[in-house]
Coordinates of C-alpha atoms and ligand atoms in Angstrom, one line a residue:
X1 CA 0.1 0.0 -0.1
X2 CA 1.3 3.4 -0.8
X3 CA 2.7 5.5 2.2
X4 CA 0.1 8.1 2.0
X5 CA -2.6 5.4 2.3
X6 CA -3.9 6.4 5.7
X7 CA -4.3 10.1 4.6
X8 CA -6.6 9.5 1.8
X9 CA -9.6 7.3 1.0
X10 CA -8.6 3.8 -0.1
X11 CA -9.4 2.9 -3.6
X12 CA -11.4 -0.4 -3.9
X13 CA -11.9 -2.4 -6.9
X14 CA -15.0 -4.8 -6.6
X15 CA -14.6 -7.8 -8.9
X16 CA -18.1 -9.2 -9.0
X17 CA -20.0 -6.0 -8.0
X18 CA -23.4 -7.0 -8.8
X19 CA -23.3 -10.2 -6.8
X20 CA -24.4 -10.8 -3.1
X21 CA -20.8 -10.3 -1.8
X22 CA -20.2 -7.2 -4.2
X23 CA -23.4 -5.5 -3.2
X24 CA -22.7 -6.1 0.7
X25 CA -19.2 -4.7 0.0
X26 CA -20.8 -1.5 -1.6
X27 CA -23.2 -1.2 1.5
X28 CA -20.4 -1.3 3.8
X29 CA -18.3 1.3 1.8
X30 CA -21.3 3.7 1.6
X31 CA -21.3 3.8 5.4
X32 CA -17.6 5.2 5.3
X33 CA -17.3 7.5 2.3
X34 CA -14.3 9.3 3.9
X35 CA -12.5 6.1 4.2
X36 CA -13.2 4.2 0.9
X37 CA -13.7 5.1 -2.6
X38 CA -15.0 3.0 -5.4
X39 CA -12.3 2.8 -8.0
X40 CA -13.6 0.0 -10.3
X41 CA -16.7 -2.2 -10.7
X42 CA -17.1 -5.3 -12.5
X43 CA -19.8 -7.8 -13.8
X44 CA -20.4 -10.7 -16.1
X45 CA -23.4 -9.7 -18.1
X46 CA -25.9 -7.7 -15.9
X47 CA -25.5 -4.4 -17.8
X48 CA -28.6 -2.3 -16.3
X49 CA -27.3 -3.5 -12.7
X50 CA -23.9 -2.5 -13.3
X51 CA -24.8 0.8 -15.0
X52 CA -27.1 1.8 -12.0
X53 CA -24.2 1.1 -9.5
X54 CA -21.8 3.0 -11.8
X55 CA -24.4 6.0 -11.5
X56 CA -24.4 5.8 -7.9
X57 CA -20.8 5.2 -7.1
X58 CA -19.0 7.0 -10.0
X59 CA -16.1 4.6 -10.4
X60 CA -13.1 5.5 -12.6
X61 CA -13.6 2.2 -14.3
X62 CA -16.4 -0.3 -15.1
X63 CA -15.7 -3.8 -16.6
X64 CA -18.1 -6.0 -18.4
X65 CA -16.7 -9.6 -19.3
X66 CA -18.8 -9.7 -22.2
X67 CA -17.7 -7.3 -25.2
X68 CA -21.2 -6.6 -26.3
X69 CA -22.4 -6.0 -22.8
X70 CA -19.4 -3.6 -22.4
X71 CA -20.7 -1.5 -25.5
X72 CA -24.3 -1.5 -24.1
X73 CA -22.9 -0.1 -20.7
X74 CA -20.8 2.4 -22.6
X75 CA -24.1 3.8 -24.2
X76 CA -26.0 3.7 -21.0
X77 CA -23.0 5.7 -19.3
X78 CA -22.7 8.1 -22.1
X79 CA -21.4 11.6 -20.6
X80 CA -20.0 10.0 -17.4
X81 CA -16.3 9.9 -16.6
X82 CA -16.3 6.2 -16.0
X83 CA -14.1 4.4 -18.4
X84 CA -15.6 1.1 -19.6
X85 CA -13.5 -1.8 -20.3
X86 CA -14.2 -5.5 -21.3
X87 CA -12.9 -9.0 -21.1
X88 CA -10.5 -11.0 -18.9
X89 CA -7.8 -8.1 -19.6
X90 CA -10.2 -5.6 -18.4
X91 CA -10.7 -7.4 -15.1
X92 CA -6.9 -8.1 -14.7
X93 CA -6.3 -4.2 -15.4
X94 CA -8.6 -3.1 -12.7
X95 CA -7.4 -5.8 -10.2
X96 CA -3.7 -4.6 -10.8
X97 CA -4.1 -0.9 -11.4
X98 CA -1.4 1.0 -9.6
X99 CA -3.9 3.4 -8.0
X100 CA -5.8 0.5 -6.4
X101 CA -5.4 -0.3 -2.7
X102 CA -7.8 -2.9 -2.0
X103 CA -9.3 -5.6 -4.4
X104 CA -12.6 -7.4 -3.4
X105 CA -12.3 -10.8 -5.3
X106 CA -16.0 -11.6 -5.4
X107 CA -16.5 -13.3 -8.8
X108 CA -18.1 -16.8 -8.5
X109 CA -16.3 -19.8 -9.6
X110 CA -13.0 -20.5 -11.6
X111 CA -13.7 -17.2 -13.7
X112 CA -12.3 -15.5 -10.6
X113 CA -8.8 -17.1 -10.6
X114 CA -7.0 -14.9 -13.0
X115 CA -8.2 -11.5 -11.8
X116 CA -7.3 -12.6 -8.1
X117 CA -3.9 -13.8 -9.4
X118 CA -3.3 -10.4 -11.0
X119 CA -4.2 -8.6 -7.7
X120 CA -1.8 -11.0 -5.8
X121 CA 1.2 -10.4 -8.2
X122 CA 0.4 -6.5 -8.1
X123 CA 0.7 -6.6 -4.1
X124 CA -2.9 -5.6 -3.4
X125 CA -4.8 -5.9 -0.2
X126 CA -7.1 -8.8 -1.4
X127 CA -10.4 -9.5 0.4
X128 CA -10.8 -13.0 -1.0
X129 CA -14.4 -14.2 -1.1
X130 CA -13.9 -16.3 -4.3
X131 CA -12.9 -19.6 -2.6
X132 CA -12.5 -21.4 -6.0
X133 CA -9.2 -19.6 -6.5
X134 CA -7.7 -21.4 -3.6
X135 CA -9.5 -24.8 -4.3
X136 CA -8.0 -24.7 -7.9
X137 CA -4.8 -23.1 -7.5
X138 CA -3.9 -22.9 -3.7
X139 CA -0.2 -23.3 -3.8
X140 CA 0.3 -21.0 -6.7
X141 CA -1.9 -18.4 -5.3
X142 CA -0.3 -18.5 -2.0
X143 CA 3.1 -18.2 -3.6
X144 CA 1.9 -15.1 -5.8
X145 CA 0.7 -13.3 -2.6
X146 CA 4.0 -13.8 -1.0
X147 CA 6.1 -12.8 -4.0
X148 CA 3.9 -9.9 -4.7
X149 CA 3.9 -8.6 -1.3
X150 CA 0.1 -8.8 -1.2
X151 CA -2.0 -8.8 2.1
X152 CA -4.6 -11.7 2.0
X153 CA -7.8 -11.4 4.1
X154 CA -10.3 -14.3 4.0
X155 CA -14.0 -13.0 3.6
X156 CA -15.7 -16.5 3.7
X157 CA -17.2 -16.2 7.0
X158 CA -15.7 -19.1 8.5
X159 CA -12.2 -18.2 7.5
X160 CA -12.8 -14.7 8.6
X161 CA -13.8 -16.2 11.9
X162 CA -10.6 -18.4 12.1
X163 CA -8.5 -15.4 11.1
X164 CA -9.7 -13.4 13.9
X165 CA -9.0 -16.2 16.4
X166 CA -5.7 -17.3 15.2
X167 CA -2.5 -16.2 16.9
X168 CA -0.2 -13.6 15.4
X169 CA 1.7 -15.1 12.6
X170 CA -1.5 -16.8 11.7
X171 CA -0.4 -17.9 8.1
X172 CA 2.5 -19.7 9.5
X173 CA 2.3 -23.5 10.4
X174 CA -0.4 -24.3 12.8
X175 CA 2.0 -25.9 15.2
X176 CA 4.0 -22.7 15.7
X177 CA 1.0 -21.1 17.2
X178 CA 0.0 -24.0 19.4
X179 CA -3.1 -24.9 17.4
X180 CA -4.4 -28.3 17.8
X181 CA -7.3 -28.2 15.2
X182 CA -9.5 -26.0 13.2
X183 CA -13.3 -26.5 13.9
X184 CA -15.0 -25.3 10.7
X185 CA -18.7 -24.9 11.3
X186 CA -21.4 -25.6 8.9
X187 CA -25.2 -24.9 8.9
X188 CA -26.1 -28.2 7.5
X189 CA -28.0 -26.5 4.7
X190 CA -31.8 -26.9 4.0
X191 CA -31.5 -30.7 3.9
X192 CA -29.8 -31.4 7.2
X193 CA -32.6 -33.7 8.2
X194 CA -33.7 -35.1 4.8
X195 CA -33.6 -38.8 4.2
X196 CA -31.5 -40.4 1.4
X197 CA -34.8 -40.9 -0.4
X198 CA -36.2 -37.4 0.2
X199 CA -32.7 -36.0 -1.2
X200 CA -33.4 -37.8 -4.6
X201 CA -36.5 -35.6 -5.2
X202 CA -35.0 -32.4 -4.4
X203 CA -35.8 -29.5 -6.7
X204 CA -33.7 -26.4 -7.6
X205 CA -36.4 -24.1 -5.8
X206 CA -36.0 -26.2 -2.5
X207 CA -32.2 -26.1 -2.6
X208 CA -32.0 -22.5 -3.3
X209 CA -33.9 -21.8 -0.1
X210 CA -31.0 -21.6 2.4
X211 CA -32.2 -21.5 6.1
X212 CA -29.8 -18.8 7.3
X213 CA -27.7 -17.0 4.6
X214 CA -28.7 -15.2 1.3
X215 CA -26.1 -16.0 -1.3
X216 CA -25.7 -16.3 -5.0
X217 CA -27.2 -19.4 -6.5
X218 CA -24.0 -21.5 -7.0
X219 CA -22.8 -21.2 -3.3
X220 CA -26.4 -21.8 -2.2
X221 CA -26.6 -25.2 -4.1
X222 CA -23.0 -25.9 -2.7
X223 CA -24.4 -25.3 0.8
X224 CA -27.1 -27.6 0.2
X225 CA -24.8 -30.6 -1.1
X226 CA -22.2 -29.7 1.6
X227 CA -19.8 -29.3 -1.3
X228 CA -19.4 -25.6 -0.1
X229 CA -18.0 -27.0 3.2
X230 CA -15.7 -29.4 1.4
X231 CA -14.3 -26.3 -0.8
X232 CA -13.9 -24.5 2.5
X233 CA -11.9 -27.5 3.9
X234 CA -9.5 -27.0 1.1
X235 CA -9.6 -23.2 1.4
X236 CA -8.5 -23.5 5.1
X237 CA -5.8 -25.9 4.2
X238 CA -4.2 -23.3 2.1
X239 CA -5.0 -20.3 4.1
X240 CA -3.8 -21.6 7.4
X241 CA -1.2 -24.4 6.3
X242 CA -3.6 -26.8 7.9
X243 CA -3.5 -30.6 7.0
X244 CA -6.7 -32.3 6.2
X245 CA -6.6 -34.2 9.6
X246 CA -6.4 -30.9 11.6
X247 CA -9.7 -29.7 9.9
X248 CA -12.8 -30.8 11.6
X249 CA -16.4 -29.9 10.0
X250 CA -18.9 -29.4 12.7
X251 CA -22.6 -28.8 11.9
X252 CA -24.0 -26.1 13.8
X253 CA -27.5 -25.2 12.4
X254 CA -27.9 -21.7 14.1
X255 CA -24.8 -20.2 12.3
X256 CA -23.9 -18.0 14.9
X257 CA -20.4 -19.4 15.8
X258 CA -18.7 -18.8 12.5
X259 CA -15.8 -21.3 13.3
X260 CA -13.4 -22.2 16.0
X261 CA -9.7 -22.7 16.7
X262 CA -8.6 -25.2 19.5
X263 CA -5.3 -24.8 21.2
X264 CA -3.0 -27.4 22.6
X265 CA -3.7 -26.2 26.1
X266 CA -7.4 -27.0 25.5
X267 CA -8.7 -23.5 24.8
X268 CA -11.2 -23.2 22.1
X269 CA -11.6 -19.8 20.7
X270 CA -14.7 -18.9 18.6
X271 CA -16.0 -15.9 16.6
X272 CA -19.8 -15.4 17.0
X273 CA -22.1 -13.0 15.2
X274 CA -25.4 -12.7 13.2
X275 CA -25.0 -14.4 9.8
X276 CA -24.3 -11.3 7.8
X277 CA -21.6 -11.1 5.4
X278 CA -21.0 -7.3 6.0
X279 CA -19.2 -8.3 9.2
X280 CA -16.3 -10.2 7.5
X281 CA -16.1 -7.7 4.7
X282 CA -16.0 -4.7 7.1
X283 CA -13.2 -6.7 9.0
X284 CA -11.2 -7.0 5.7
X285 CA -11.6 -3.6 4.6
X286 CA -10.6 -2.0 8.0
X287 CA -8.1 -4.5 9.4
X288 CA -6.6 -4.3 12.0
X289 CA -9.1 -1.6 12.8
X290 CA -12.9 -2.2 13.3
X291 CA -15.6 -0.3 11.6
X292 CA -19.4 -0.1 11.7
X293 CA -20.9 -2.7 9.2
X294 CA -24.5 -1.9 9.7
X295 CA -24.8 -5.5 11.6
X296 CA -27.2 -5.3 14.6
X297 CA -26.2 -6.8 18.0
X298 CA -26.3 -10.7 18.5
X299 CA -29.5 -11.4 20.5
X300 CA -28.2 -14.3 22.7
X301 CA -31.6 -14.6 24.6
X302 CA -33.5 -14.8 21.4
X303 CA -30.9 -17.5 20.0
X304 CA -31.1 -19.3 23.5
X305 CA -29.4 -22.3 22.4
X306 CA -26.4 -23.6 20.1
X307 CA -26.6 -27.0 18.7
X308 CA -23.7 -29.2 17.3
X309 CA -23.8 -32.4 15.3
X310 CA -21.4 -34.4 13.1
X311 CA -21.7 -34.2 9.5
X312 CA -23.0 -37.0 7.5
X313 CA -20.9 -37.8 4.4
X314 CA -22.9 -40.9 3.4
X315 CA -26.0 -38.8 2.5
X316 CA -23.8 -35.7 1.5
X317 CA -21.0 -37.5 -0.3
X318 CA -19.5 -34.0 -1.8
X319 CA -17.8 -33.6 1.6
X320 CA -15.9 -36.8 1.4
X321 CA -15.0 -36.1 -2.2
X322 CA -13.4 -32.8 -1.2
X323 CA -11.4 -34.4 1.6
X324 CA -10.4 -37.0 -0.8
X325 CA -9.0 -34.6 -3.4
X326 CA -7.2 -32.5 -0.7
X327 CA -5.4 -35.6 0.3
X328 CA -4.8 -36.6 -3.5
X329 CA -3.4 -33.0 -4.0
X330 CA -2.0 -32.0 -7.5
X331 CA -4.7 -31.2 -10.1
X332 CA -7.5 -33.2 -8.2
X333 CA -9.0 -30.2 -6.5
X334 CA -9.2 -28.2 -9.8
X335 CA -10.9 -31.0 -11.4
X336 CA -13.6 -31.5 -8.6
X337 CA -14.2 -27.7 -8.7
X338 CA -14.7 -27.7 -12.6
X339 CA -16.8 -30.8 -12.4
X340 CA -19.0 -29.3 -9.5
X341 CA -19.5 -26.0 -11.4
X342 CA -20.9 -28.0 -14.5
X343 CA -23.1 -30.2 -12.1
X344 CA -24.5 -27.3 -10.3
X345 CA -25.4 -25.5 -13.4
X346 CA -27.0 -28.8 -14.9
X347 CA -29.1 -29.2 -11.6
X348 CA -30.2 -25.6 -11.7
X349 CA -31.5 -26.0 -15.2
X350 CA -33.2 -29.3 -14.1
X351 CA -31.1 -31.5 -16.3
X352 CA -29.8 -33.6 -13.6
X353 CA -31.1 -34.6 -10.1
X354 CA -29.5 -33.3 -6.8
X355 CA -27.9 -36.6 -6.0
X356 CA -26.5 -36.8 -9.5
X357 CA -24.2 -33.8 -8.4
X358 CA -21.8 -36.0 -6.4
X359 CA -22.1 -38.9 -8.8
X360 CA -21.0 -36.5 -11.9
X361 CA -18.0 -35.4 -9.7
X362 CA -17.0 -38.7 -8.8
X363 CA -17.2 -40.0 -12.4
X364 CA -15.1 -37.0 -13.7
X365 CA -12.6 -37.6 -11.2
X366 CA -12.3 -41.4 -11.6
X367 CA -12.0 -40.8 -15.5
X368 CA -9.2 -38.0 -15.0
X369 CA -5.4 -38.3 -14.6
X370 CA -4.1 -36.4 -11.6
X371 CA -0.7 -34.6 -12.2
X372 CA 1.2 -32.2 -10.0
X373 CA 0.4 -28.5 -10.5
X374 CA 2.9 -26.7 -12.6
X375 CA 1.3 -23.4 -13.8
X376 CA -1.8 -21.3 -14.0
X377 CA -1.9 -22.1 -17.7
X378 CA -2.0 -25.8 -16.9
X379 CA -4.7 -25.4 -14.4
X380 CA -7.0 -23.4 -16.9
X381 CA -6.5 -26.3 -19.3
X382 CA -7.2 -29.0 -16.6
X383 CA -10.5 -26.9 -15.8
X384 CA -11.6 -27.0 -19.6
X385 CA -10.8 -30.5 -19.9
X386 CA -12.8 -31.5 -16.8
X387 CA -15.7 -29.4 -17.9
X388 CA -15.9 -31.4 -21.2
X389 CA -15.6 -34.6 -19.3
X390 CA -18.4 -33.5 -17.0
X391 CA -20.6 -32.6 -20.2
X392 CA -19.9 -36.2 -21.7
X393 CA -20.8 -37.9 -18.3
X394 CA -24.0 -35.7 -18.4
X395 CA -25.0 -36.8 -21.7
X396 CA -24.1 -40.6 -21.2
X397 CA -26.1 -40.6 -17.8
X398 CA -29.1 -38.8 -19.0
X399 CA -29.8 -40.4 -22.6
Ligands
NAD1 P1 -23.2 -14.1 -7.1 O1 -23.6 -15.1 -8.1 O2 -24.3 -13.3 -6.3 O3 -22.2 -12.9 -7.8 C1 -21.2 -13.4 -8.6 C2 -20.6 -12.0 -9.3 O4 -19.6 -12.6 -10.2 C3 -21.5 -11.4 -10.2 O5 -21.1 -10.0 -10.0 C4 -21.3 -11.7 -11.6 O6 -21.5 -10.6 -12.5 C5 -19.8 -12.2 -11.5 N1 -19.5 -13.2 -12.5 C6 -20.0 -14.3 -12.6 N2 -19.3 -15.1 -13.6 C7 -18.5 -14.3 -14.0 C8 -17.5 -14.5 -15.0 N3 -17.3 -15.6 -15.8 N4 -16.5 -13.4 -15.2 C9 -16.6 -12.5 -14.5 N5 -17.6 -12.1 -13.6 C10 -18.5 -13.1 -13.4 O7 -22.1 -14.8 -6.1 P2 -21.8 -14.6 -4.5 O8 -22.8 -15.3 -3.7 O9 -21.8 -13.1 -4.3 O10 -20.4 -15.1 -4.5 C11 -19.3 -14.7 -4.9 C12 -18.1 -15.5 -4.3 O11 -17.9 -15.4 -3.1 C13 -18.2 -17.0 -4.5 O12 -16.9 -17.7 -4.8 C14 -18.7 -17.5 -3.4 O13 -18.4 -19.0 -3.1 C15 -18.0 -16.6 -2.3 N6 -18.8 -16.5 -1.2 C16 -20.0 -16.0 -1.0 C17 -20.6 -15.8 0.1 C18 -22.2 -15.2 0.2 O14 -22.5 -14.9 1.4 N7 -22.7 -14.8 -0.8 C19 -20.1 -16.3 1.3 C20 -18.9 -16.8 1.3 C21 -18.1 -16.9 0.1
MG2 MG1 -18.6 -19.8 4.2

């Protein structure tokens, strides 16, 4: 960060501004106009939404992934000072721009990898919501963060909670900080109590109805299959240097404890709060200070009780698959991630059933050759191949 950073508002780029995390980030920023300035906003294809946000926040840059959409945005913003860019190059440009201090990485899926890498290489303060970056390319991304001198702050509520209760030097090996294990909490999703038979008949509308969190469609389906927790186990592995056997998933239906860290002396530290993403976002923006996030007080008397259960990876095989690929290493997590993205998309379109999601992922993993990770270009190729294989599996299984 530049040396005069404290004396002027921080320039913030929001990758994925029209999404749930993007809009929550803008909500927090709007509460602190003297501290943060919206520098760039990006979106995939929702032109009207991005145009409205540009009119409200007057960013220096706006990026649409799609070139035609960028042209439409340009027309809608005629007469404004916002410069419109397009494509992956545009996303990378606003992630790495020399005047940017903070990058909120909130694109969904593998599409977020390259812009997040650009921010890491350029040494930005990265607020990482896009967990898929760490799932696909954890080793390369963490190396790029170090080499670029970037500051990495996890926004996923569980990882933000863990970060808050980790000892100083938290990104060093767990043992150095006296950490015995990480307790990663999970709501259990909308089908926590559903039987295997009931799970077969789950519809997209039912799966999109998360009990505690309002989120984009992909992560909401991931929460219903428990793949989200699986991806988060891999995310925690890279963020906190934690081996798979030091990460325990704890189902906690109230989503009040956002995760815990257990120390060798028996202490367990937890971070609690209302389930509202503005808390981790505000923590990331202001770290190590605290700012108002617009989140109300936790009403413990109303909550009254906190429950805990073990996860069931027989009814929810995605969790087991994620632990398996973490242990396998190499390109296995990137393959799982790509197959999952195809499977979730197919489920949302009504093309496959809920229980076909883990079957498809397992089918693609079994048909793939796992190799050591060498480069981002290799991972992008692996991602594409796994998507093709997932499409083939779909056609074979559904015809
Ligand atoms: P969302 O679907 O609401 O928004 C996604 C954003 O990404 C949109 O702005 C969209 O325009 C953009 N986008 C989509 N595809 C793109 C592409 N190919 N290229 C460029 N931009 C693209 O998703 P969300 O719920 O805000 O989640 C964003 C990320 O944050 C995900 O990785 C998710 O796992 C993570 N996350 C979300 C939450 C949450 O509460 N929503 C919590 C923890 C982590
Ligand atoms: Mg989470």
